[in-house]
């Protein structure tokens, strides 16, 4: 039946809305699958491809025969005879490892074995194995349709011949081409026709037919590549470090096999089973063996993404003759898209402005190669550069330093969130000025850029040792992994140190806040005292009626006292009690210089200020306290002698006036508190003498001023 008829039958619904291809018996479903699916097994997912470039198209598909694949693998590795008895844990691990479903050193195998052993017999039967694989792995696959057959063979051979660990490099399940599957092209057309209504829009370009993409590599499905992870998950510094550790380990694995990946970029790193692994070996090349012949040298640049290439891969065409020679060479091979990738990029300016990648076309040729196993040379058909002598530049031998540079480009973009150079969506440089920047790359400019763009000290130091101009100066991948940026102990120690610093900062902030509060309180007190002093000083300077004498009286516990002059005299009596000077609070009262009486305010209280006076202040201000007391005593006596209108005194105040012995005792106490220094005692006498002289000179005063 025609494909259109089969498709209509498959999509037919019954009266209950059930679709025929889903509700039909299994043997009918298989017939639909054989006719409608690509190669009778792959149900290609509708929608745009996962990735499309000039050389390949990558799509997601479901493999309807995946269970058959798992069963065949079980029998091939474990043997037909174990079907009834099952396999033990060791064989189970071997099967999964050879199928590249787990890495060879997977430490979680015991847990996986327990999950697969459904009947808990201690062995895994064929049916249990198939069920486990479908449950844990599923039937999702990736189909990579490749245009270039040589690159396709490089992908297949690179995995098969080098025994790459699937932990680091995604393995292939199988491959198809027109040799193994003659009906491949027609099957692809049929499967695309049923998806897109008759045209081949899946291939996107109307000028490209299914015949152009007849080399198919089938690989396990990885849920996301690094580019999608970067843009969708926005990984932080720790996640970036962990991811790039896995990328570095994948490169190291390839380099230990003497393989250069050649095209390391974000889309070529995928996450599978929770770990990042490398894919796409179609640009890979072998590092020349030290015993290899000159014909056995492999070069970098057969396939490339110019945005991740190092400076040595860029050539400047110096003359118009070189430009024409290069253009003539490009026309000798490849598709139009591939030729476009190799086009000349012209920078602005009059001179030194034509740049190209040191790339080449390939042809098959018998070459002499070194057989490591037999330790001898042998002739083998290999891909070699086409007409190498016709190119206007020297080719660059494959070297691991190229991958190290590309690794640095990836790391730079992940830590700075911007690409090292301006590129298109295929990671190619398309601007001549940008290509010239790469060609003229130098270490001084690089370090300046790293300092400006990379804040992480360890990442910056690593990049400065990777993105150097000279290939021989770059770190190896082994040295990269040993760098402090990837040092787990250093990261843990740094984290702990940051935690300690954070706690210390918080504690210091608390202490500083307390100190600032105390300083603020002290400043307010000082400001208040200063304002009072300034006001008093202003009154004295301008010759106002402000008092010029004062007395300092201790403040005993608050008791109810009389107001006015009587209240003041009560405080004076307290001042004659030495024990009251043990308090820290005092009252400074102003004395009229003429009447020698306390100056009273509107509320009939002695004008003055409450002050705090620690006991040790007596040593400094003892003379002032002493003289203040003596001024009042003398003032009372002089006032009476001159007939001043002093208030009537009670018995207590009369007693105060006559207790000259108490004042003498106070003088002795203060002198003792001041340290018993005779000079300070003399100072009090001198001050008192000066005060007495002043009283004598003002004896003619007629009356008080207030």
XYZ file of C-alpha atoms in Angstrom:
706
model
C 0.000 0.000 0.000
C 1.082 3.573 -0.587
C 2.548 5.390 2.425
C -0.322 7.872 2.415
C -2.884 5.071 2.671
C -0.987 3.387 5.492
C -0.787 6.646 7.394
C -4.549 7.238 7.047
C -5.247 3.736 8.336
C -2.913 4.244 11.301
C -4.575 7.511 12.285
C -8.149 6.233 11.935
C -10.291 6.470 15.084
C -13.119 4.197 16.210
C -16.439 5.267 17.781
C -14.712 5.646 21.128
C -12.008 7.963 19.768
C -9.246 5.357 19.968
C -6.444 5.681 17.365
C -5.887 2.512 15.343
C -2.087 2.406 15.615
C -2.370 2.555 19.406
C -5.449 0.389 20.049
C -4.654 -2.363 17.539
C -3.093 -5.684 18.607
C 0.657 -5.670 18.953
C 1.305 -7.495 15.668
C -0.747 -4.821 13.814
C 1.149 -2.062 15.593
C 4.400 -3.627 14.424
C 3.144 -3.548 10.834
C 2.394 0.170 11.138
C 5.818 0.772 12.667
C 7.575 -1.166 9.914
C 5.854 0.931 7.265
C 5.675 4.361 8.857
C 8.765 4.691 11.048
C 12.190 5.562 9.696
C 13.955 2.286 8.903
C 10.948 0.549 10.427
C 11.895 1.460 14.014
C 12.549 5.175 14.614
C 9.583 7.425 15.326
C 11.140 10.831 14.666
C 9.761 13.510 16.978
C 7.809 16.242 15.225
C 9.130 19.772 15.366
C 12.443 21.462 14.705
C 15.677 19.482 15.009
C 17.747 19.567 18.192
C 20.656 20.907 16.170
C 21.297 21.749 12.545
C 24.502 22.904 10.902
C 26.212 22.816 7.528
C 27.361 19.250 8.154
C 24.642 17.517 10.191
C 21.083 17.463 11.504
C 20.358 16.055 14.963
C 16.839 14.940 15.907
C 15.114 13.151 18.759
C 13.360 9.864 18.106
C 11.809 6.864 19.842
C 13.209 3.453 18.932
C 10.278 1.032 18.697
C 12.671 -1.914 18.675
C 14.676 -0.896 21.691
C 13.529 -3.939 23.651
C 14.881 -6.167 20.890
C 18.159 -4.288 21.091
C 18.405 -4.833 24.859
C 17.550 -8.512 24.470
C 20.141 -9.001 21.741
C 22.803 -7.315 23.841
C 21.972 -9.515 26.818
C 22.311 -12.693 24.739
C 25.451 -11.543 22.936
C 27.331 -10.763 26.123
C 25.867 -13.192 28.657
C 25.203 -16.081 26.270
C 22.049 -17.923 25.263
C 22.339 -20.509 28.053
C 21.934 -17.978 30.897
C 18.388 -17.073 29.872
C 16.827 -19.427 32.389
C 19.337 -19.093 35.209
C 20.056 -15.386 34.857
C 23.316 -13.477 35.418
C 25.036 -12.445 38.609
C 26.023 -8.896 39.590
C 29.471 -9.086 37.959
C 28.051 -10.161 34.574
C 25.236 -7.632 34.892
C 27.803 -4.871 35.267
C 29.777 -6.213 32.308
C 26.699 -6.135 30.068
C 25.787 -2.558 31.000
C 29.398 -1.479 30.610
C 29.822 -3.000 27.159
C 26.545 -1.445 26.084
C 28.028 1.851 27.337
C 24.973 2.350 29.531
C 27.194 2.860 32.575
C 30.866 3.771 32.958
C 33.373 1.007 33.651
C 34.002 2.208 37.207
C 30.353 2.816 38.167
C 30.139 2.570 41.949
C 26.329 2.459 41.978
C 26.129 -0.982 40.368
C 24.965 -2.722 43.577
C 21.949 -0.417 43.799
C 21.158 -0.933 40.097
C 21.401 -4.721 40.468
C 18.918 -4.715 43.367
C 16.435 -2.692 41.309
C 16.787 -5.014 38.306
C 16.369 -8.178 40.414
C 12.579 -7.968 40.577
C 11.974 -11.510 41.880
C 14.860 -11.192 44.409
C 16.563 -14.438 43.335
C 20.041 -12.904 43.281
C 20.255 -13.173 39.483
C 18.941 -11.128 36.557
C 16.950 -12.936 33.859
C 16.663 -11.752 30.266
C 13.149 -10.390 30.813
C 14.220 -8.633 34.002
C 17.150 -7.098 32.156
C 15.016 -5.826 29.266
C 12.425 -4.430 31.684
C 15.142 -2.727 33.714
C 16.661 -1.091 30.630
C 13.315 0.139 29.318
C 12.456 1.540 32.755
C 15.795 3.128 33.568
C 17.058 4.055 30.121
C 13.936 4.149 27.992
C 13.672 3.981 24.224
C 14.609 7.606 23.481
C 17.546 8.036 21.110
C 19.271 10.749 19.117
C 19.669 10.424 15.351
C 22.548 12.346 13.847
C 22.134 12.673 10.070
C 25.554 13.483 8.640
C 26.310 14.871 5.217
C 30.002 14.032 4.984
C 30.664 10.291 4.815
C 34.296 10.704 5.875
C 33.290 12.582 9.009
C 30.671 9.908 9.638
C 33.316 7.173 9.488
C 35.542 9.200 11.798
C 32.719 9.330 14.362
C 32.089 5.571 14.151
C 35.723 4.474 14.057
C 36.750 6.893 16.781
C 34.467 5.122 19.246
C 34.910 1.551 18.070
C 38.675 1.494 17.654
C 39.681 3.555 20.671
C 37.452 1.879 23.295
C 36.270 5.172 24.729
C 34.571 5.166 28.118
C 30.934 6.253 27.877
C 31.410 8.063 31.177
C 33.421 10.662 29.277
C 32.326 10.296 25.633
C 28.779 9.430 24.613
C 28.901 6.109 22.770
C 26.932 5.108 19.695
C 24.257 2.400 19.768
C 24.487 1.674 16.062
C 24.953 3.373 12.716
C 23.204 3.269 9.335
C 24.264 4.225 5.826
C 23.226 3.352 2.294
C 25.647 0.432 2.310
C 24.109 -1.273 5.334
C 20.556 -0.039 4.634
C 19.917 0.472 0.898
C 16.391 1.684 1.541
C 17.535 4.386 3.960
C 16.905 7.379 1.696
C 13.375 6.343 0.699
C 12.531 5.459 4.291
C 13.684 8.899 5.424
C 11.574 10.550 2.745
C 8.501 8.539 3.744
C 8.876 9.272 7.446
C 9.347 12.971 6.768
C 6.466 13.084 4.329
C 3.987 11.819 6.904
C 5.222 14.455 9.349
C 5.223 17.486 7.124
C 2.367 16.994 4.718
C 4.305 15.961 1.652
C 7.410 18.142 1.682
C 10.776 17.647 3.326
C 10.742 20.731 5.544
C 12.423 18.665 8.262
C 15.617 19.264 6.273
C 14.710 22.958 6.332
C 16.571 23.839 3.105
C 14.600 23.147 -0.074
C 17.845 22.703 -2.001
C 18.909 19.874 0.321
C 17.453 16.420 -0.210
C 17.379 13.281 1.908
C 20.221 11.925 -0.214
C 22.521 14.551 1.317
C 22.008 13.180 4.850
C 22.196 9.416 4.370
C 24.780 8.697 7.091
C 23.055 8.160 10.416
C 24.576 7.726 13.848
C 22.271 6.501 16.629
C 23.236 7.564 20.158
C 21.674 7.512 23.633
C 19.506 10.517 24.320
C 20.979 13.215 26.549
C 18.315 15.463 28.013
C 20.290 18.715 27.622
C 23.495 20.003 26.127
C 25.724 22.504 27.890
C 24.406 25.395 25.829
C 20.829 24.701 26.973
C 21.985 24.207 30.566
C 23.841 27.521 30.449
C 20.913 29.484 29.059
C 18.064 27.772 30.928
C 19.524 26.815 34.303
C 21.922 29.749 34.736
C 24.496 27.801 36.768
C 26.302 29.608 39.601
C 30.058 29.508 40.367
C 29.958 26.149 42.182
C 27.854 24.482 39.465
C 30.158 25.865 36.776
C 33.196 24.473 38.583
C 31.564 21.043 38.903
C 30.473 20.961 35.270
C 33.840 22.053 33.935
C 35.514 19.389 36.064
C 33.538 16.781 34.128
C 34.371 18.434 30.795
C 38.064 18.497 31.721
C 37.949 14.816 32.680
C 36.348 13.976 29.315
C 39.107 15.815 27.452
C 41.784 14.158 29.559
C 40.304 10.759 28.678
C 40.514 11.598 24.958
C 44.034 12.971 25.275
C 45.194 9.834 27.062
C 43.943 7.972 23.978
C 45.960 10.460 21.864
C 42.773 11.914 20.400
C 42.147 15.615 19.853
C 38.428 16.429 19.931
C 38.926 19.406 17.631
C 35.529 21.073 18.056
C 34.817 21.476 21.760
C 31.904 23.863 22.227
C 28.766 23.986 24.368
C 26.459 22.062 21.975
C 29.051 19.258 21.849
C 28.797 18.577 25.587
C 25.643 16.791 26.792
C 24.256 15.675 30.127
C 23.537 11.951 30.292
C 22.724 10.050 33.476
C 23.440 13.181 35.497
C 26.935 13.702 34.095
C 28.406 15.800 31.282
C 30.058 13.900 28.441
C 31.564 14.884 25.101
C 29.895 14.142 21.781
C 30.673 14.752 18.070
C 34.029 13.264 17.153
C 33.665 14.161 13.462
C 36.360 16.839 13.842
C 38.686 14.632 15.882
C 42.213 13.738 14.911
C 44.966 11.565 16.306
C 48.101 13.066 17.789
C 51.080 11.846 15.806
C 52.873 8.897 17.356
C 56.567 9.497 17.970
C 57.318 6.493 15.717
C 54.832 7.489 13.027
C 55.880 8.342 9.490
C 55.564 11.798 7.978
C 52.583 10.529 5.964
C 50.810 9.535 9.171
C 50.455 13.085 10.514
C 46.859 14.170 11.139
C 45.921 17.824 11.048
C 43.411 20.002 12.842
C 40.856 21.974 10.853
C 39.069 19.472 8.603
C 35.918 20.498 10.458
C 35.829 23.442 12.839
C 33.972 26.176 14.694
C 36.198 29.232 14.371
C 34.924 30.805 17.600
C 36.688 28.147 19.702
C 39.912 27.920 17.677
C 43.276 29.190 18.994
C 45.310 31.929 17.219
C 47.627 29.465 15.454
C 44.653 28.188 13.445
C 44.094 31.591 11.793
C 46.038 32.707 8.710
C 46.361 36.153 7.170
C 46.346 36.211 3.374
C 49.070 38.714 2.594
C 48.590 39.241 -1.138
C 45.825 39.117 -3.718
C 47.617 36.102 -5.177
C 47.173 34.235 -1.884
C 43.511 35.267 -1.749
C 42.883 33.901 -5.243
C 44.857 30.729 -4.528
C 42.779 30.084 -1.406
C 39.454 30.717 -3.123
C 40.438 28.352 -5.920
C 41.257 25.647 -3.387
C 37.935 26.066 -1.536
C 36.027 25.415 -4.775
C 37.566 21.935 -5.065
C 35.312 20.239 -2.517
C 32.423 20.329 -0.090
C 28.874 21.627 -0.138
C 27.926 25.253 -0.473
C 27.372 25.496 3.280
C 30.800 24.017 3.958
C 32.404 26.371 1.445
C 30.670 29.273 3.151
C 32.290 28.314 6.483
C 35.671 28.473 4.774
C 35.126 31.861 3.159
C 37.610 34.743 3.428
C 36.786 37.259 6.188
C 37.847 40.820 5.474
C 38.590 43.296 8.255
C 38.326 47.075 7.982
C 41.387 49.060 6.962
C 43.673 49.147 3.943
C 46.238 46.493 4.810
C 46.550 43.066 6.475
C 42.829 42.509 6.422
C 42.056 39.117 4.817
C 41.801 36.175 7.240
C 40.919 32.482 6.924
C 40.987 29.336 9.038
C 43.824 26.922 8.240
C 41.350 24.276 7.063
C 41.420 21.725 4.254
C 39.440 19.193 2.247
C 40.161 15.487 2.607
C 40.747 12.543 0.296
C 41.452 8.863 0.930
C 44.968 7.630 0.407
C 47.169 4.696 1.381
C 49.609 5.797 4.041
C 52.224 4.061 6.156
C 51.089 3.883 9.793
C 52.642 2.547 12.987
C 51.019 -0.561 14.471
C 51.565 -0.276 18.229
C 50.415 -3.829 18.925
C 52.804 -5.485 16.434
C 55.387 -2.690 16.692
C 55.766 -2.397 12.944
C 54.640 -0.220 10.033
C 51.673 -1.125 7.860
C 49.892 0.426 4.889
C 46.370 1.644 5.582
C 43.808 3.724 3.725
C 43.281 6.984 5.563
C 41.881 10.435 5.079
C 44.590 12.965 4.239
C 44.517 16.646 3.201
C 43.549 17.164 -0.420
C 46.336 18.769 -2.488
C 48.122 20.140 0.543
C 50.711 21.897 -1.615
C 47.994 23.968 -3.270
C 47.119 25.820 -0.065
C 48.631 29.257 0.756
C 49.516 28.225 4.324
C 50.993 25.442 6.412
C 48.528 23.113 8.130
C 48.540 22.721 11.921
C 49.257 19.183 13.192
C 46.660 17.890 15.640
C 47.718 18.701 19.192
C 45.969 18.560 22.545
C 46.761 22.248 23.128
C 43.942 23.068 20.674
C 41.389 21.418 22.988
C 42.899 23.202 25.995
C 42.290 26.564 24.302
C 38.690 25.575 23.463
C 38.207 24.510 27.081
C 39.347 27.993 28.148
C 36.840 29.609 25.767
C 34.052 27.546 27.372
C 35.169 28.360 30.905
C 35.431 32.083 30.099
C 31.872 32.183 28.790
C 30.487 30.273 31.764
C 32.122 32.505 34.397
C 31.604 35.845 32.606
C 28.242 35.107 30.918
C 29.605 36.411 27.602
C 31.570 34.836 24.742
C 35.278 35.493 24.335
C 34.670 36.556 20.726
C 31.530 37.591 18.881
C 30.165 34.464 17.161
C 27.017 33.269 15.401
C 24.714 30.477 16.614
C 27.138 27.850 15.256
C 30.060 29.319 17.215
C 31.699 30.689 14.071
C 33.339 34.097 13.749
C 31.732 35.876 10.803
C 33.266 39.345 11.180
C 36.683 40.214 9.765
C 37.582 42.569 12.600
C 36.838 39.881 15.176
C 38.924 37.371 13.207
C 41.794 39.861 13.182
C 41.467 40.207 16.974
C 41.948 36.444 17.296
C 44.843 36.450 14.811
C 46.612 39.275 16.695
C 45.880 37.822 20.146
C 48.655 38.542 22.647
C 49.199 37.711 26.301
C 49.222 41.319 27.547
C 45.837 42.066 26.009
C 44.562 38.719 27.286
C 45.591 39.423 30.896
C 44.035 42.871 30.711
C 40.766 41.343 29.494
C 40.821 38.631 32.159
C 41.452 41.202 34.907
C 38.534 43.311 33.713
C 36.036 40.498 33.071
C 36.829 37.614 35.470
C 36.233 38.330 39.167
C 37.046 34.837 40.485
C 40.754 34.894 41.357
C 41.300 31.175 40.764
C 39.346 31.120 37.503
C 41.279 34.157 36.262
C 44.627 32.557 37.106
C 43.624 29.359 35.284
C 42.421 31.227 32.188
C 45.636 33.240 32.060
C 47.533 29.939 31.816
C 45.216 28.486 29.172
C 44.383 31.344 26.808
C 48.025 32.128 26.007
C 49.124 32.704 22.434
C 51.871 30.088 22.266
C 50.469 26.551 22.184
C 53.508 25.157 24.007
C 52.888 27.523 26.947
C 49.379 26.229 27.645
C 48.681 23.846 30.493
C 47.898 20.226 29.754
C 44.497 18.887 30.784
C 46.172 17.004 33.613
C 47.646 20.293 34.865
C 44.283 22.004 34.404
C 42.568 19.488 36.696
C 45.352 19.925 39.271
C 44.845 23.700 39.342
C 43.484 25.289 42.533
C 40.278 26.226 40.688
C 39.319 22.538 40.692
C 40.909 21.663 44.032
C 38.062 20.376 46.205
C 40.057 20.724 49.427
C 40.898 24.293 48.560
C 37.264 25.044 47.750
C 36.127 23.508 51.050
C 38.827 25.353 52.992
C 37.938 28.568 51.227
C 34.264 28.071 52.041
C 35.044 27.455 55.703
C 37.326 30.484 55.793
C 34.597 32.633 54.249
C 32.159 31.334 56.851
C 34.556 32.262 59.652
C 35.136 35.681 58.138
C 31.401 36.217 57.806
C 30.852 35.373 61.481
C 33.699 37.679 62.481
C 32.277 40.486 60.362
C 28.865 40.062 61.987
C 30.421 40.135 65.476
C 32.510 43.195 64.582
C 29.405 44.916 63.256
C 27.640 44.241 66.547
C 30.586 45.635 68.539
C 30.831 48.649 66.259
C 27.116 49.348 66.621
C 27.471 49.290 70.410
C 30.520 51.527 70.218
C 28.748 53.922 67.891
C 25.809 54.070 70.322
C 28.156 54.912 73.186
C 30.010 57.460 71.066
C 26.717 59.001 70.013
C 25.615 59.260 73.641
C 28.965 60.791 74.608
C 28.816 63.244 71.719
C 25.351 64.343 72.753
C 26.607 64.927 76.310
C 29.686 66.787 75.087
C 27.572 68.839 72.694
C 25.253 69.784 75.524
C 28.155 70.717 77.794
C 29.819 72.662 75.000
C 26.634 74.596 74.237
C 26.317 75.550 77.889
C 29.956 76.570 78.131
C 29.737 78.608 74.943
C 26.650 80.408 76.200
C 28.312 81.191 79.540
C 31.529 82.296 77.872
C 29.609 84.584 75.556
C 27.901 86.240 78.517
C 31.232 86.714 80.285
C 32.933 88.175 77.189
C 30.210 90.650 76.389
C 30.197 91.816 79.997
C 26.728 90.732 80.896
C 25.414 90.021 84.325
C 26.356 86.373 84.248
C 27.837 85.042 87.485
C 31.601 84.606 87.654
C 31.827 82.441 90.796
C 30.335 79.036 91.512
C 30.183 76.372 94.141
C 30.081 72.574 93.534
C 27.798 70.753 95.945
C 27.350 66.975 96.179
C 23.930 65.571 95.369
C 22.796 63.297 98.169
C 19.849 60.937 97.743
C 16.849 62.941 96.700
C 14.936 64.337 99.653
C 12.329 67.017 99.776
C 14.039 70.376 100.367
C 12.968 73.969 100.688
C 13.222 76.240 97.709
C 15.043 79.533 97.499
C 17.943 80.558 99.672
C 16.955 78.190 102.469
C 17.097 75.225 100.109
C 20.534 76.307 98.934
C 21.815 76.522 102.507
C 20.495 73.005 103.149
C 22.630 71.754 100.269
C 25.565 73.694 101.697
C 25.139 71.808 104.939
C 25.280 68.539 103.003
C 28.545 69.707 101.473
C 30.119 69.821 104.934
C 29.555 66.040 105.254
C 32.659 64.335 103.730
C 30.772 61.103 103.001
C 28.546 62.901 100.495
C 31.563 63.354 98.208
C 31.592 59.647 97.539
C 28.649 60.107 95.147
C 29.233 60.664 91.436
C 26.564 63.334 91.030
C 26.948 66.994 91.957
C 25.295 70.348 91.453
C 27.173 73.398 90.159
C 25.512 76.588 91.530
C 26.467 80.090 90.440
C 27.364 82.796 93.002
C 26.838 86.511 92.482
C 30.339 88.155 92.502
C 29.059 91.140 94.462
C 26.563 89.804 96.940
C 28.259 86.402 97.118
C 24.776 84.916 97.222
C 23.449 82.141 95.001
C 21.708 83.433 91.887
C 18.060 82.383 91.996
C 15.924 81.685 88.931
C 12.267 82.272 88.232
C 11.325 79.032 89.984
C 13.155 80.260 93.112
C 15.820 77.585 92.674
C 19.548 78.257 92.610
C 20.638 78.561 88.992
C 23.150 75.894 87.977
C 23.717 72.498 86.355
C 23.627 68.878 87.405
C 26.949 67.264 86.617
C 28.601 63.864 86.972
C 31.812 64.134 88.956
C 33.698 60.823 89.512
C 35.497 60.655 92.821
C 38.930 60.817 91.203
C 38.111 64.284 89.905
C 38.705 65.598 93.389
C 42.438 65.312 92.770
C 42.133 67.780 89.913
C 39.246 69.994 90.971
C 39.649 69.873 94.739
C 40.880 73.522 94.965
C 37.852 74.722 93.002
C 35.466 72.790 95.259
C 37.215 74.088 98.350
C 37.209 77.713 97.240
C 33.540 77.500 96.259
C 32.682 76.461 99.796
C 34.882 79.148 101.324
C 33.377 81.793 99.049
C 29.940 81.024 100.390
C 31.149 80.982 104.003
C 32.939 84.301 103.622
C 30.018 85.713 101.636
C 27.640 84.955 104.448
C 29.938 86.576 107.019
C 30.775 89.619 104.900
C 27.160 90.122 103.907
C 26.140 90.318 107.546
C 29.035 92.613 108.423
C 28.043 95.093 105.737
C 24.355 94.928 106.559
C 23.281 93.203 103.377
C 19.600 92.271 103.288
C 20.143 88.536 103.707
C 17.127 86.389 104.544
C 16.497 85.403 108.099
C 18.486 82.316 108.970
C 17.158 79.374 110.853
C 19.118 77.709 113.567
C 20.622 75.263 111.097
C 21.890 78.047 108.843
C 23.237 79.992 111.809
C 25.061 76.845 112.810
C 26.448 76.551 109.266
C 27.763 80.110 109.439
C 29.522 79.500 112.693
C 31.012 76.073 111.840
C 34.372 77.311 110.696
C 35.839 74.116 112.092
C 33.737 72.077 109.671
C 35.043 74.131 106.735
C 38.563 73.583 107.962
C 37.820 69.852 108.176
C 36.507 69.948 104.576
C 39.697 71.665 103.455
C 41.764 68.914 105.078
C 39.631 66.188 103.523
C 39.960 67.657 100.057
C 43.694 68.132 100.403
C 43.964 64.510 101.530
C 41.874 63.320 98.578
C 44.117 65.388 96.293
C 47.060 63.321 97.437
C 48.242 65.363 100.386
C 50.377 67.489 98.084
C 51.509 70.630 99.879
C 51.695 72.469 96.568
C 48.004 71.828 95.934
C 47.241 72.846 99.488
C 49.210 75.999 98.828
C 47.289 76.539 95.646
C 44.038 76.593 97.587
C 45.496 79.121 100.019
C 46.733 81.328 97.187
C 43.344 81.206 95.442
C 41.598 82.015 98.710
C 43.977 84.887 99.365
C 43.293 86.305 95.904
C 39.584 85.988 96.544
C 39.863 87.767 99.938
C 41.788 90.633 98.325
C 39.006 90.963 95.812
C 36.425 91.121 98.602
C 38.395 93.914 100.271
C 38.545 95.901 97.050
C 34.764 95.651 96.566
C 33.835 96.418 100.203
C 32.148 99.660 99.203
C 29.416 97.845 97.277
C 25.965 99.086 98.343
C 23.765 96.090 97.645
C 23.182 92.891 95.664
C 22.396 92.788 91.944
C 19.874 89.999 92.032
